[in-house]
PDB file of C-alpha atoms in Angstrom:
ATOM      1  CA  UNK G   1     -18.708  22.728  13.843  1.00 69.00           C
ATOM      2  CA  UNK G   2     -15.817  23.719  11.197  1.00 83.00           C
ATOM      3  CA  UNK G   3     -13.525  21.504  13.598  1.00 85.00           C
ATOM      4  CA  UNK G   4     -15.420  18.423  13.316  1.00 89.00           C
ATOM      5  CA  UNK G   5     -15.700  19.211   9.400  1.00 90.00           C
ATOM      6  CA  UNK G   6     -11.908  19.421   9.019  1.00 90.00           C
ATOM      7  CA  UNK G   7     -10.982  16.695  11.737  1.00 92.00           C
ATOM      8  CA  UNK G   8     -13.009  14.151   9.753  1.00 93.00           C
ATOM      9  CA  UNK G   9     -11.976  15.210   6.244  1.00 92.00           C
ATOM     10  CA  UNK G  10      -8.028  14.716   7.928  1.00 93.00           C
ATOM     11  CA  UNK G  11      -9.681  11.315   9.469  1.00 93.00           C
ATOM     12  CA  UNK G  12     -10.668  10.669   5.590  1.00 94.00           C
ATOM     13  CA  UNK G  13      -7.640  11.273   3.794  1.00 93.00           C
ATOM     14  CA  UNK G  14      -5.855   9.204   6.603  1.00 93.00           C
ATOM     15  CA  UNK G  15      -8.153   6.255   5.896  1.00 92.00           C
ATOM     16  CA  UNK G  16      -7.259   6.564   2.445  1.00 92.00           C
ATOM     17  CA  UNK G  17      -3.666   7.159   2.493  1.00 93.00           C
ATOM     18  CA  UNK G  18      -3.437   4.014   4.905  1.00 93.00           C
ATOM     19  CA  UNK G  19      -5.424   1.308   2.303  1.00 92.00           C
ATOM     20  CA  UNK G  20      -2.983   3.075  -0.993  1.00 92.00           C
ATOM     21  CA  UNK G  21      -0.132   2.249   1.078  1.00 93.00           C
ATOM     22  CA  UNK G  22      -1.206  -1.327   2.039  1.00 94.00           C
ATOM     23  CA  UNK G  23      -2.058  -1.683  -1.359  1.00 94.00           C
ATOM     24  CA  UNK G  24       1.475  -0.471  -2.175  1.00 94.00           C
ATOM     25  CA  UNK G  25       2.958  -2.629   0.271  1.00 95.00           C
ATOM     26  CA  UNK G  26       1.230  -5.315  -1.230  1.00 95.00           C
ATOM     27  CA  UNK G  27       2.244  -4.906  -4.545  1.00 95.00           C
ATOM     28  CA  UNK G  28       6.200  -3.961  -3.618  1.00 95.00           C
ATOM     29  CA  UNK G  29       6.121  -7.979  -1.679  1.00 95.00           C
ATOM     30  CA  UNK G  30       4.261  -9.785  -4.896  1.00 95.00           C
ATOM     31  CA  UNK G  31       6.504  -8.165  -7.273  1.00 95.00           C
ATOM     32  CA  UNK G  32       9.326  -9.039  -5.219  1.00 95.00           C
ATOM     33  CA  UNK G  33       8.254 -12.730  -5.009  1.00 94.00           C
ATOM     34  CA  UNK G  34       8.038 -12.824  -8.740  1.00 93.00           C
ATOM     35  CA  UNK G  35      11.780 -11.696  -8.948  1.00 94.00           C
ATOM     36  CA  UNK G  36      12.839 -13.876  -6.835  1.00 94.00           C
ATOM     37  CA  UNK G  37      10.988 -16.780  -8.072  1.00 95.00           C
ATOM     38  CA  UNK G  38      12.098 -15.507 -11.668  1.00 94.00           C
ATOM     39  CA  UNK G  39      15.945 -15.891 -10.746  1.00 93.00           C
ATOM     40  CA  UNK G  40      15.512 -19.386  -8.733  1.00 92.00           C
ATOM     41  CA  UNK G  41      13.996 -20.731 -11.886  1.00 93.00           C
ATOM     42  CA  UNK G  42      16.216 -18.771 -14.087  1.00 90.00           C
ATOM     43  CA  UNK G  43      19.698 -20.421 -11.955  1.00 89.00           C
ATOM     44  CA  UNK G  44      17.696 -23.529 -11.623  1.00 75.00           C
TER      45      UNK G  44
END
């Protein structure tokens, strides 16, 4: 019983971890699209 407790709470915190890093992910590409579109405008 206590292992099916702590396997989903692991399964949980996985879950989570996984959609703050795509999140992340997400966030590292847009910001890096608006520095590069900041410098092509900016030579341009």
């Amino acid at each position: 019983m206590q292992f099916l407790v702590l396997r989903t709470l692991v399964l949980q915190l996985f879950l989570q971890d996984m959609i703050i890093y795509r999140f992340y992910l997400k966030l590292k590409l847009f910001s890096l699209h608006c520095i590069i579109n900041f410098i092509i405008v900016y030579l341009i």
